[in-house]
């Protein structure tokens, strides 16, 4: 069965960096678009970044462009999110997600449409 396990969260001061990882199992990564979402207390879950199965194309929310970088290593079945220049508004639970699609179309709406596979999340706190 599909399993996504996030790690790498923690507490960091504003301006700092963190690297999140998502270990995936139970599906062939070469056929799945993968993405990071986040949810702050009292707010809706929002898409942060997505990456096509081959890693050739990436997509970002405007709020993280230029600061966050999504990448994947299909040989290790692992998804990454490098987060630089962190700000307090980046504080949230970060979730890894995967969906059987090559083009990552409408990836930011996966949660709202209740589609895809999801991890349990890792907390990021920026002070």
PDB file of C-alpha atoms in Angstrom:
ATOM      1  CA  UNK A   1       0.000   0.000   0.000  1.00  0.00           C
ATOM      2  CA  UNK A   2       1.063   3.601  -0.557  1.00  0.00           C
ATOM      3  CA  UNK A   3       2.893   5.202   2.325  1.00  0.00           C
ATOM      4  CA  UNK A   4       4.344   8.699   2.633  1.00  0.00           C
ATOM      5  CA  UNK A   5       6.444   9.615   5.661  1.00  0.00           C
ATOM      6  CA  UNK A   6       7.663  13.165   6.170  1.00  0.00           C
ATOM      7  CA  UNK A   7      10.679  14.202   8.237  1.00  0.00           C
ATOM      8  CA  UNK A   8      12.984  17.160   8.749  1.00  0.00           C
ATOM      9  CA  UNK A   9      10.652  19.608  10.401  1.00  0.00           C
ATOM     10  CA  UNK A  10      11.614  21.594  13.462  1.00  0.00           C
ATOM     11  CA  UNK A  11      11.990  25.019  14.977  1.00  0.00           C
ATOM     12  CA  UNK A  12      14.135  27.659  13.333  1.00  0.00           C
ATOM     13  CA  UNK A  13      14.682  31.381  13.569  1.00  0.00           C
ATOM     14  CA  UNK A  14      13.495  33.706  10.850  1.00  0.00           C
ATOM     15  CA  UNK A  15      15.931  33.767   7.974  1.00  0.00           C
ATOM     16  CA  UNK A  16      17.018  30.200   8.604  1.00  0.00           C
ATOM     17  CA  UNK A  17      16.697  27.076   6.489  1.00  0.00           C
ATOM     18  CA  UNK A  18      15.239  23.600   6.761  1.00  0.00           C
ATOM     19  CA  UNK A  19      15.137  20.622   4.432  1.00  0.00           C
ATOM     20  CA  UNK A  20      12.103  18.396   4.508  1.00  0.00           C
ATOM     21  CA  UNK A  21      12.113  14.836   3.213  1.00  0.00           C
ATOM     22  CA  UNK A  22       9.286  12.497   2.268  1.00  0.00           C
ATOM     23  CA  UNK A  23       9.999   8.782   2.026  1.00  0.00           C
ATOM     24  CA  UNK A  24       7.574   7.129  -0.356  1.00  0.00           C
ATOM     25  CA  UNK A  25       6.750   3.467  -0.756  1.00  0.00           C
ATOM     26  CA  UNK A  26       4.133   1.256  -2.356  1.00  0.00           C
ATOM     27  CA  UNK A  27       3.994   2.886  -5.780  1.00  0.00           C
ATOM     28  CA  UNK A  28       6.223   3.506  -8.806  1.00  0.00           C
ATOM     29  CA  UNK A  29       7.475   7.094  -8.452  1.00  0.00           C
ATOM     30  CA  UNK A  30       7.977   7.452 -12.203  1.00  0.00           C
ATOM     31  CA  UNK A  31       4.205   7.676 -12.674  1.00  0.00           C
ATOM     32  CA  UNK A  32       3.299  10.024  -9.818  1.00  0.00           C
ATOM     33  CA  UNK A  33       3.283  13.767  -9.510  1.00  0.00           C
ATOM     34  CA  UNK A  34       4.383  14.667  -5.986  1.00  0.00           C
ATOM     35  CA  UNK A  35       3.810  17.807  -3.991  1.00  0.00           C
ATOM     36  CA  UNK A  36       4.181  19.599  -0.689  1.00  0.00           C
ATOM     37  CA  UNK A  37       1.260  21.235   1.071  1.00  0.00           C
ATOM     38  CA  UNK A  38       1.061  23.090   4.344  1.00  0.00           C
ATOM     39  CA  UNK A  39      -1.604  23.980   6.847  1.00  0.00           C
ATOM     40  CA  UNK A  40      -1.320  26.658   9.488  1.00  0.00           C
ATOM     41  CA  UNK A  41      -3.637  26.713  12.517  1.00  0.00           C
ATOM     42  CA  UNK A  42      -7.042  27.998  11.549  1.00  0.00           C
ATOM     43  CA  UNK A  43      -6.235  28.070   7.845  1.00  0.00           C
ATOM     44  CA  UNK A  44      -6.959  25.845   4.887  1.00  0.00           C
ATOM     45  CA  UNK A  45      -4.364  23.439   3.584  1.00  0.00           C
ATOM     46  CA  UNK A  46      -2.541  25.064   0.690  1.00  0.00           C
ATOM     47  CA  UNK A  47      -0.241  23.854  -2.046  1.00  0.00           C
ATOM     48  CA  UNK A  48       3.398  24.846  -1.671  1.00  0.00           C
ATOM     49  CA  UNK A  49       5.204  23.148  -4.554  1.00  0.00           C
ATOM     50  CA  UNK A  50       4.868  20.246  -6.978  1.00  0.00           C
ATOM     51  CA  UNK A  51       7.161  18.273  -9.238  1.00  0.00           C
ATOM     52  CA  UNK A  52       6.504  16.047 -12.216  1.00  0.00           C
ATOM     53  CA  UNK A  53       7.427  12.364 -12.054  1.00  0.00           C
ATOM     54  CA  UNK A  54      10.642  12.849 -14.002  1.00  0.00           C
ATOM     55  CA  UNK A  55      11.608  15.928 -12.031  1.00  0.00           C
ATOM     56  CA  UNK A  56      11.904  18.061 -15.130  1.00  0.00           C
ATOM     57  CA  UNK A  57       9.172  20.531 -14.236  1.00  0.00           C
ATOM     58  CA  UNK A  58       8.396  22.177 -10.932  1.00  0.00           C
ATOM     59  CA  UNK A  59       5.626  24.441  -9.737  1.00  0.00           C
ATOM     60  CA  UNK A  60       5.468  26.829  -6.785  1.00  0.00           C
ATOM     61  CA  UNK A  61       3.000  28.911  -4.876  1.00  0.00           C
ATOM     62  CA  UNK A  62       3.758  32.599  -5.271  1.00  0.00           C
ATOM     63  CA  UNK A  63       4.432  32.914  -1.545  1.00  0.00           C
ATOM     64  CA  UNK A  64       7.458  30.584  -1.696  1.00  0.00           C
ATOM     65  CA  UNK A  65       8.934  31.285  -5.128  1.00  0.00           C
ATOM     66  CA  UNK A  66      12.621  32.055  -4.922  1.00  0.00           C
ATOM     67  CA  UNK A  67      12.873  30.706  -1.363  1.00  0.00           C
ATOM     68  CA  UNK A  68      11.785  27.055  -1.577  1.00  0.00           C
ATOM     69  CA  UNK A  69      13.039  24.341  -3.919  1.00  0.00           C
ATOM     70  CA  UNK A  70      11.281  21.042  -4.533  1.00  0.00           C
ATOM     71  CA  UNK A  71      13.232  18.058  -5.802  1.00  0.00           C
ATOM     72  CA  UNK A  72      12.994  14.296  -5.920  1.00  0.00           C
ATOM     73  CA  UNK A  73      15.251  11.283  -6.147  1.00  0.00           C
ATOM     74  CA  UNK A  74      13.270   8.448  -7.697  1.00  0.00           C
ATOM     75  CA  UNK A  75      16.118   5.995  -7.087  1.00  0.00           C
ATOM     76  CA  UNK A  76      15.582   6.587  -3.362  1.00  0.00           C
ATOM     77  CA  UNK A  77      11.804   7.092  -3.587  1.00  0.00           C
ATOM     78  CA  UNK A  78      12.255  10.373  -1.758  1.00  0.00           C
ATOM     79  CA  UNK A  79      10.807  13.849  -2.194  1.00  0.00           C
ATOM     80  CA  UNK A  80      12.535  16.936  -0.786  1.00  0.00           C
ATOM     81  CA  UNK A  81      11.701  20.525   0.024  1.00  0.00           C
ATOM     82  CA  UNK A  82      14.597  22.886   0.658  1.00  0.00           C
ATOM     83  CA  UNK A  83      13.291  25.931   2.490  1.00  0.00           C
ATOM     84  CA  UNK A  84      15.466  29.036   2.740  1.00  0.00           C
ATOM     85  CA  UNK A  85      14.837  32.523   4.108  1.00  0.00           C
ATOM     86  CA  UNK A  86      12.106  31.175   6.345  1.00  0.00           C
ATOM     87  CA  UNK A  87       9.647  33.629   7.829  1.00  0.00           C
ATOM     88  CA  UNK A  88       7.118  33.317  10.676  1.00  0.00           C
ATOM     89  CA  UNK A  89       4.300  33.044   8.119  1.00  0.00           C
ATOM     90  CA  UNK A  90       5.859  29.785   6.921  1.00  0.00           C
ATOM     91  CA  UNK A  91       4.955  28.189  10.256  1.00  0.00           C
ATOM     92  CA  UNK A  92       2.664  25.250   9.516  1.00  0.00           C
ATOM     93  CA  UNK A  93       2.319  21.505   9.350  1.00  0.00           C
ATOM     94  CA  UNK A  94       3.883  20.391   6.058  1.00  0.00           C
ATOM     95  CA  UNK A  95       2.434  17.445   4.185  1.00  0.00           C
ATOM     96  CA  UNK A  96       3.742  15.317   1.365  1.00  0.00           C
ATOM     97  CA  UNK A  97       1.275  14.189  -1.298  1.00  0.00           C
ATOM     98  CA  UNK A  98       1.327  12.020  -4.403  1.00  0.00           C
ATOM     99  CA  UNK A  99      -1.079  11.440  -7.247  1.00  0.00           C
ATOM    100  CA  UNK A 100      -1.058   9.146 -10.256  1.00  0.00           C
ATOM    101  CA  UNK A 101      -0.645  11.787 -12.938  1.00  0.00           C
ATOM    102  CA  UNK A 102       2.252  12.843 -15.091  1.00  0.00           C
ATOM    103  CA  UNK A 103       1.403  16.469 -15.788  1.00  0.00           C
ATOM    104  CA  UNK A 104       0.631  17.704 -12.246  1.00  0.00           C
ATOM    105  CA  UNK A 105      -2.391  19.548 -13.596  1.00  0.00           C
ATOM    106  CA  UNK A 106      -4.348  21.389 -10.873  1.00  0.00           C
ATOM    107  CA  UNK A 107      -1.983  19.994  -8.258  1.00  0.00           C
ATOM    108  CA  UNK A 108      -2.773  22.760  -5.779  1.00  0.00           C
ATOM    109  CA  UNK A 109      -6.393  21.640  -5.576  1.00  0.00           C
ATOM    110  CA  UNK A 110      -5.717  18.024  -4.566  1.00  0.00           C
ATOM    111  CA  UNK A 111      -6.669  18.537  -0.937  1.00  0.00           C
ATOM    112  CA  UNK A 112      -9.821  20.482  -1.726  1.00  0.00           C
ATOM    113  CA  UNK A 113     -10.871  17.763  -4.198  1.00  0.00           C
ATOM    114  CA  UNK A 114      -9.921  14.990  -1.759  1.00  0.00           C
ATOM    115  CA  UNK A 115      -7.622  13.222  -4.205  1.00  0.00           C
ATOM    116  CA  UNK A 116      -4.171  11.698  -3.943  1.00  0.00           C
ATOM    117  CA  UNK A 117      -2.228  10.033  -1.164  1.00  0.00           C
ATOM    118  CA  UNK A 118      -1.093  11.954   1.909  1.00  0.00           C
ATOM    119  CA  UNK A 119       1.479  11.704   4.656  1.00  0.00           C
ATOM    120  CA  UNK A 120       0.929  12.540   8.320  1.00  0.00           C
ATOM    121  CA  UNK A 121       2.891  15.773   8.227  1.00  0.00           C
ATOM    122  CA  UNK A 122       5.918  17.346   9.868  1.00  0.00           C
ATOM    123  CA  UNK A 123       5.764  20.559  11.878  1.00  0.00           C
ATOM    124  CA  UNK A 124       7.761  23.630  10.897  1.00  0.00           C
ATOM    125  CA  UNK A 125       7.901  26.524  13.347  1.00  0.00           C
ATOM    126  CA  UNK A 126       9.637  29.807  12.495  1.00  0.00           C
ATOM    127  CA  UNK A 127      10.100  32.435  15.179  1.00  0.00           C
TER     128      UNK A 127
END
